[in-house]
Amino acid sequence: MTRASAQEREQAAAASRRVGAVFDAVLDSVEAFGARAAALIRAAGRPDRGAAAPLREDAAALIARHAELVSGAGFVAAPDVPADAPMWLEWWQTADGSGAPERLVVDLDPAGPGFYDYTRHGWFTVPRDSGRAHVHGPYVDYYGTDQYILTMSAPVLDGARFLGVTGADLFVRRLEGPVLPLMPSGTVLANAQGRIIVSASARHVTGALLRGPAAEAVREAGDGVRAAARCGRLPFYLVTIT
């Protein structure tokens, strides 16, 4: 992989800022949602699940605000938060990316045959353990939409106490509309593992895994080779591979 010219680096950096702004706008809403969840829980002490009504409205508002990208949103509690259940998930989604959001229903009973232990999933564990926002995927959402998605999540904190996460699901197939026009020809948008999320390169398809120097460039974003700077606050990278 040859080094990019100064003009290429400047163009890639400008493009990465534009692409990053698309995702950062959603993340800002996810974090604002988390602040409202923290305030609700703080006011209730140890709330029961009935206290979640305002969060349902917030989730629906987040989906509507970012309807071009977001297919689902919600709050997922740490196990010690709800007073009337071992676990608590308030997640609302549109199965086909349109229509009124419906509540995701999963088995949260640890003794149940189909128990969904969300505390083992990266979108929950990384914000819990790092205290920072995270993006998980792309992956197939077998528990909800059966679609190829990304999940953004952010920790909900009351001081040092971890209360859970707020998050948003994004259909990968819907990212091309707002993101692809912002990408220079011959570039790909990849996650931190080098997985291609959106491609503006005829040689590389969405879902493929970058290998060799291109993948290394993602891990060392900003090293001056043909890779743009990180796109916004989440670990997305614009990589020039022509």
Tab-separated table of C-alpha atoms in Angstrom:
chain	number	residue	atom	x	y	z
A	1	MET	CA	0.000	0.000	0.000
A	2	THR	CA	1.608	3.293	-1.115
A	3	ARG	CA	1.443	6.508	0.782
A	4	ALA	CA	-1.290	8.949	-0.109
A	5	SER	CA	-0.477	12.346	-1.547
A	6	ALA	CA	-1.128	15.444	0.541
A	7	GLN	CA	-4.196	16.190	-1.581
A	8	GLU	CA	-5.549	12.654	-1.118
A	9	ARG	CA	-5.028	12.859	2.634
A	10	GLU	CA	-6.794	16.212	2.778
A	11	GLN	CA	-9.741	14.921	0.738
A	12	ALA	CA	-9.979	11.764	2.828
A	13	ALA	CA	-9.842	13.730	6.088
A	14	ALA	CA	-12.633	16.049	4.915
A	15	ALA	CA	-14.737	13.060	3.826
A	16	SER	CA	-14.169	11.282	7.128
A	17	ARG	CA	-15.452	14.329	8.999
A	18	ARG	CA	-18.620	14.395	6.886
A	19	VAL	CA	-19.210	10.663	7.333
A	20	GLY	CA	-18.469	10.889	11.040
A	21	ALA	CA	-21.047	13.631	11.469
A	22	VAL	CA	-23.772	11.274	10.191
A	23	PHE	CA	-23.052	8.726	12.925
A	24	ASP	CA	-22.267	11.297	15.625
A	25	ALA	CA	-25.733	12.824	15.229
A	26	VAL	CA	-27.284	9.460	16.141
A	27	LEU	CA	-24.823	8.934	18.982
A	28	ASP	CA	-25.670	12.366	20.412
A	29	SER	CA	-29.325	11.317	20.555
A	30	VAL	CA	-28.439	7.985	22.160
A	31	GLU	CA	-26.451	9.761	24.874
A	32	ALA	CA	-29.196	12.323	25.474
A	33	PHE	CA	-31.615	9.404	25.833
A	34	GLY	CA	-29.214	7.913	28.398
A	35	ALA	CA	-29.187	11.128	30.418
A	36	ARG	CA	-32.999	11.023	30.601
A	37	ALA	CA	-32.905	7.361	31.656
A	38	ALA	CA	-30.402	8.152	34.412
A	39	ALA	CA	-32.577	11.007	35.680
A	40	LEU	CA	-35.679	8.791	35.725
A	41	ILE	CA	-33.919	6.036	37.671
A	42	ARG	CA	-32.333	8.518	40.068
A	43	ALA	CA	-35.734	10.026	40.831
A	44	ALA	CA	-37.372	6.624	41.338
A	45	GLY	CA	-34.630	5.123	43.489
A	46	ARG	CA	-35.004	1.520	42.392
A	47	PRO	CA	-37.738	1.655	39.746
A	48	ASP	CA	-40.096	-1.078	38.691
A	49	ARG	CA	-40.722	-1.741	35.029
A	50	GLY	CA	-43.829	0.433	35.070
A	51	ALA	CA	-41.578	3.453	35.472
A	52	ALA	CA	-40.347	2.884	31.911
A	53	ALA	CA	-43.251	4.650	30.173
A	54	PRO	CA	-41.312	7.886	29.497
A	55	LEU	CA	-38.435	5.851	28.049
A	56	ARG	CA	-40.767	4.262	25.526
A	57	GLU	CA	-41.699	7.716	24.285
A	58	ASP	CA	-38.035	8.708	24.117
A	59	ALA	CA	-37.158	5.588	22.115
A	60	ALA	CA	-39.929	6.281	19.615
A	61	ALA	CA	-38.812	9.901	19.309
A	62	LEU	CA	-35.215	8.830	18.641
A	63	ILE	CA	-36.322	6.428	15.897
A	64	ALA	CA	-38.469	9.122	14.304
A	65	ARG	CA	-35.711	11.735	14.506
A	66	HIS	CA	-33.261	9.494	12.662
A	67	ALA	CA	-35.746	7.535	10.559
A	68	GLU	CA	-33.409	7.414	7.565
A	69	LEU	CA	-30.930	5.310	9.549
A	70	VAL	CA	-32.350	4.011	12.830
A	71	SER	CA	-34.622	0.973	12.968
A	72	GLY	CA	-34.747	0.489	16.743
A	73	ALA	CA	-33.777	2.089	20.028
A	74	GLY	CA	-34.148	1.544	23.740
A	75	PHE	CA	-32.803	1.212	27.253
A	76	VAL	CA	-31.286	-1.964	28.694
A	77	ALA	CA	-30.828	-2.067	32.465
A	78	ALA	CA	-28.012	-3.452	34.551
A	79	PRO	CA	-29.263	-6.521	36.473
A	80	ASP	CA	-29.389	-4.738	39.849
A	81	VAL	CA	-31.546	-1.833	38.642
A	82	PRO	CA	-35.164	-3.085	38.285
A	83	ALA	CA	-37.074	-3.724	41.477
A	84	ASP	CA	-39.555	-6.230	40.085
A	85	ALA	CA	-37.518	-8.371	37.649
A	86	PRO	CA	-34.004	-9.819	37.411
A	87	MET	CA	-33.445	-8.011	34.095
A	88	TRP	CA	-35.098	-5.199	32.182
A	89	LEU	CA	-35.057	-4.345	28.489
A	90	GLU	CA	-37.185	-1.638	26.915
A	91	TRP	CA	-36.423	-1.817	23.190
A	92	TRP	CA	-38.645	-0.558	20.395
A	93	GLN	CA	-38.156	-1.266	16.714
A	94	THR	CA	-39.612	-1.153	13.209
A	95	ALA	CA	-39.259	-4.569	11.621
A	96	ASP	CA	-38.955	-3.295	8.053
A	97	GLY	CA	-37.623	0.162	8.822
A	98	SER	CA	-41.036	1.810	8.582
A	99	GLY	CA	-44.312	2.043	10.468
A	100	ALA	CA	-44.920	2.540	14.172
A	101	PRO	CA	-42.259	1.048	16.461
A	102	GLU	CA	-43.212	-2.129	18.302
A	103	ARG	CA	-41.776	-3.391	21.562
A	104	LEU	CA	-39.175	-6.152	21.296
A	105	VAL	CA	-40.295	-9.113	23.408
A	106	VAL	CA	-37.605	-11.567	24.537
A	107	ASP	CA	-37.349	-14.091	27.382
A	108	LEU	CA	-35.567	-12.326	30.260
A	109	ASP	CA	-36.229	-15.063	32.816
A	110	PRO	CA	-32.871	-16.683	33.699
A	111	ALA	CA	-34.743	-19.950	34.241
A	112	GLY	CA	-36.585	-19.738	30.928
A	113	PRO	CA	-35.778	-22.046	28.000
A	114	GLY	CA	-35.105	-19.152	25.627
A	115	PHE	CA	-33.357	-16.848	28.106
A	116	TYR	CA	-31.781	-13.878	26.340
A	117	ASP	CA	-28.750	-12.919	28.436
A	118	TYR	CA	-27.966	-9.489	27.068
A	119	THR	CA	-25.171	-9.029	29.629
A	120	ARG	CA	-22.968	-11.226	27.422
A	121	HIS	CA	-23.282	-9.121	24.265
A	122	GLY	CA	-20.620	-6.649	23.208
A	123	TRP	CA	-23.052	-3.757	22.812
A	124	PHE	CA	-23.724	-4.109	26.570
A	125	THR	CA	-20.378	-5.281	27.961
A	126	VAL	CA	-18.102	-2.748	26.242
A	127	PRO	CA	-19.912	0.386	27.500
A	128	ARG	CA	-20.232	-1.270	30.929
A	129	ASP	CA	-16.547	-2.103	31.179
A	130	SER	CA	-15.080	0.937	29.422
A	131	GLY	CA	-17.504	3.685	30.409
A	132	ARG	CA	-17.536	4.817	26.757
A	133	ALA	CA	-19.837	4.669	23.776
A	134	HIS	CA	-19.438	1.698	21.459
A	135	VAL	CA	-20.600	0.355	18.101
A	136	HIS	CA	-21.164	-3.394	17.753
A	137	GLY	CA	-21.261	-5.143	14.415
A	138	PRO	CA	-22.241	-5.380	11.707
A	139	TYR	CA	-24.012	-8.621	12.638
A	140	VAL	CA	-27.272	-10.439	11.926
A	141	ASP	CA	-29.947	-9.537	14.481
A	142	TYR	CA	-31.401	-12.992	15.114
A	143	TYR	CA	-33.280	-11.812	18.232
A	144	GLY	CA	-35.178	-9.013	16.524
A	145	THR	CA	-35.297	-8.117	12.851
A	146	ASP	CA	-33.159	-10.851	11.208
A	147	GLN	CA	-31.414	-7.967	9.421
A	148	TYR	CA	-27.728	-7.085	9.063
A	149	ILE	CA	-27.321	-4.257	11.565
A	150	LEU	CA	-24.993	-2.089	13.624
A	151	THR	CA	-25.830	-1.345	17.256
A	152	MET	CA	-24.636	1.899	18.832
A	153	SER	CA	-24.695	1.949	22.609
A	154	ALA	CA	-23.671	4.310	25.382
A	155	PRO	CA	-23.378	3.737	29.143
A	156	VAL	CA	-26.043	5.146	31.436
A	157	LEU	CA	-24.327	6.275	34.628
A	158	ASP	CA	-25.312	7.757	37.972
A	159	GLY	CA	-21.953	8.976	39.152
A	160	ALA	CA	-19.783	5.867	39.141
A	161	ARG	CA	-22.749	3.485	39.210
A	162	PHE	CA	-23.515	1.712	35.939
A	163	LEU	CA	-27.287	1.651	35.335
A	164	GLY	CA	-27.334	0.080	31.876
A	165	VAL	CA	-27.072	1.288	28.289
A	166	THR	CA	-29.126	3.184	25.779
A	167	GLY	CA	-28.695	2.282	22.151
A	168	ALA	CA	-29.859	2.397	18.561
A	169	ASP	CA	-29.911	-0.197	15.774
A	170	LEU	CA	-29.018	0.831	12.227
A	171	PHE	CA	-29.785	-1.290	9.167
A	172	VAL	CA	-26.528	-1.645	7.209
A	173	ARG	CA	-28.467	-1.740	3.926
A	174	ARG	CA	-29.832	1.745	4.637
A	175	LEU	CA	-26.445	3.372	5.256
A	176	GLU	CA	-25.601	3.759	1.583
A	177	GLY	CA	-28.219	6.492	1.057
A	178	PRO	CA	-26.781	9.072	3.480
A	179	VAL	CA	-23.149	7.860	3.622
A	180	LEU	CA	-22.088	6.746	0.133
A	181	PRO	CA	-22.437	10.206	-1.484
A	182	LEU	CA	-19.963	11.537	1.120
A	183	MET	CA	-17.258	8.975	0.292
A	184	PRO	CA	-14.609	9.558	-2.408
A	185	SER	CA	-14.466	6.975	-5.181
A	186	GLY	CA	-12.205	4.069	-4.282
A	187	THR	CA	-12.784	4.256	-0.540
A	188	VAL	CA	-14.504	1.962	1.932
A	189	LEU	CA	-15.983	2.607	5.356
A	190	ALA	CA	-14.748	-0.068	7.764
A	191	ASN	CA	-15.081	-0.855	11.440
A	192	ALA	CA	-12.176	-1.390	13.824
A	193	GLN	CA	-11.840	-5.029	12.753
A	194	GLY	CA	-11.553	-4.076	9.069
A	195	ARG	CA	-15.077	-5.218	8.172
A	196	ILE	CA	-16.447	-3.169	5.264
A	197	ILE	CA	-19.720	-1.413	6.101
A	198	VAL	CA	-20.137	0.753	3.000
A	199	SER	CA	-18.037	0.531	-0.166
A	200	ALA	CA	-17.337	3.107	-2.863
A	201	SER	CA	-14.793	0.751	-4.433
A	202	ALA	CA	-15.629	-1.565	-7.318
A	203	ARG	CA	-13.086	-4.040	-5.958
A	204	HIS	CA	-14.510	-4.456	-2.463
A	205	VAL	CA	-18.040	-5.355	-1.362
A	206	THR	CA	-19.949	-4.598	1.804
A	207	GLY	CA	-19.405	-7.279	4.443
A	208	ALA	CA	-15.945	-8.286	3.210
A	209	LEU	CA	-13.002	-8.187	5.576
A	210	LEU	CA	-10.002	-6.062	4.695
A	211	ARG	CA	-6.749	-7.977	4.822
A	212	GLY	CA	-3.065	-7.203	4.763
A	213	PRO	CA	-1.933	-3.560	4.704
A	214	ALA	CA	-5.485	-2.206	4.382
A	215	ALA	CA	-6.550	-3.887	7.620
A	216	GLU	CA	-3.375	-2.689	9.309
A	217	ALA	CA	-4.163	0.837	8.189
A	218	VAL	CA	-7.491	0.631	10.011
A	219	ARG	CA	-5.757	-0.463	13.201
A	220	GLU	CA	-3.241	2.353	12.828
A	221	ALA	CA	-5.554	5.061	11.543
A	222	GLY	CA	-3.715	8.300	11.027
A	223	ASP	CA	-0.325	6.722	10.225
A	224	GLY	CA	-0.094	8.495	6.867
A	225	VAL	CA	-0.709	5.537	4.557
A	226	ARG	CA	-3.849	5.380	2.431
A	227	ALA	CA	-6.259	5.500	5.354
A	228	ALA	CA	-8.295	8.446	6.519
A	229	ALA	CA	-8.644	9.555	10.084
A	230	ARG	CA	-11.306	8.043	12.275
A	231	CYS	CA	-14.837	9.019	11.224
A	232	GLY	CA	-16.290	10.807	14.233
A	233	ARG	CA	-16.426	9.542	17.805
A	234	LEU	CA	-17.020	5.873	17.043
A	235	PRO	CA	-14.400	3.488	15.573
A	236	PHE	CA	-15.295	3.862	11.897
A	237	TYR	CA	-12.546	4.425	9.353
A	238	LEU	CA	-12.475	5.635	5.768
A	239	VAL	CA	-9.826	3.674	3.916
A	240	THR	CA	-8.519	4.393	0.410
A	241	ILE	CA	-7.592	1.092	-1.198
A	242	THR	CA	-7.311	1.914	-4.900
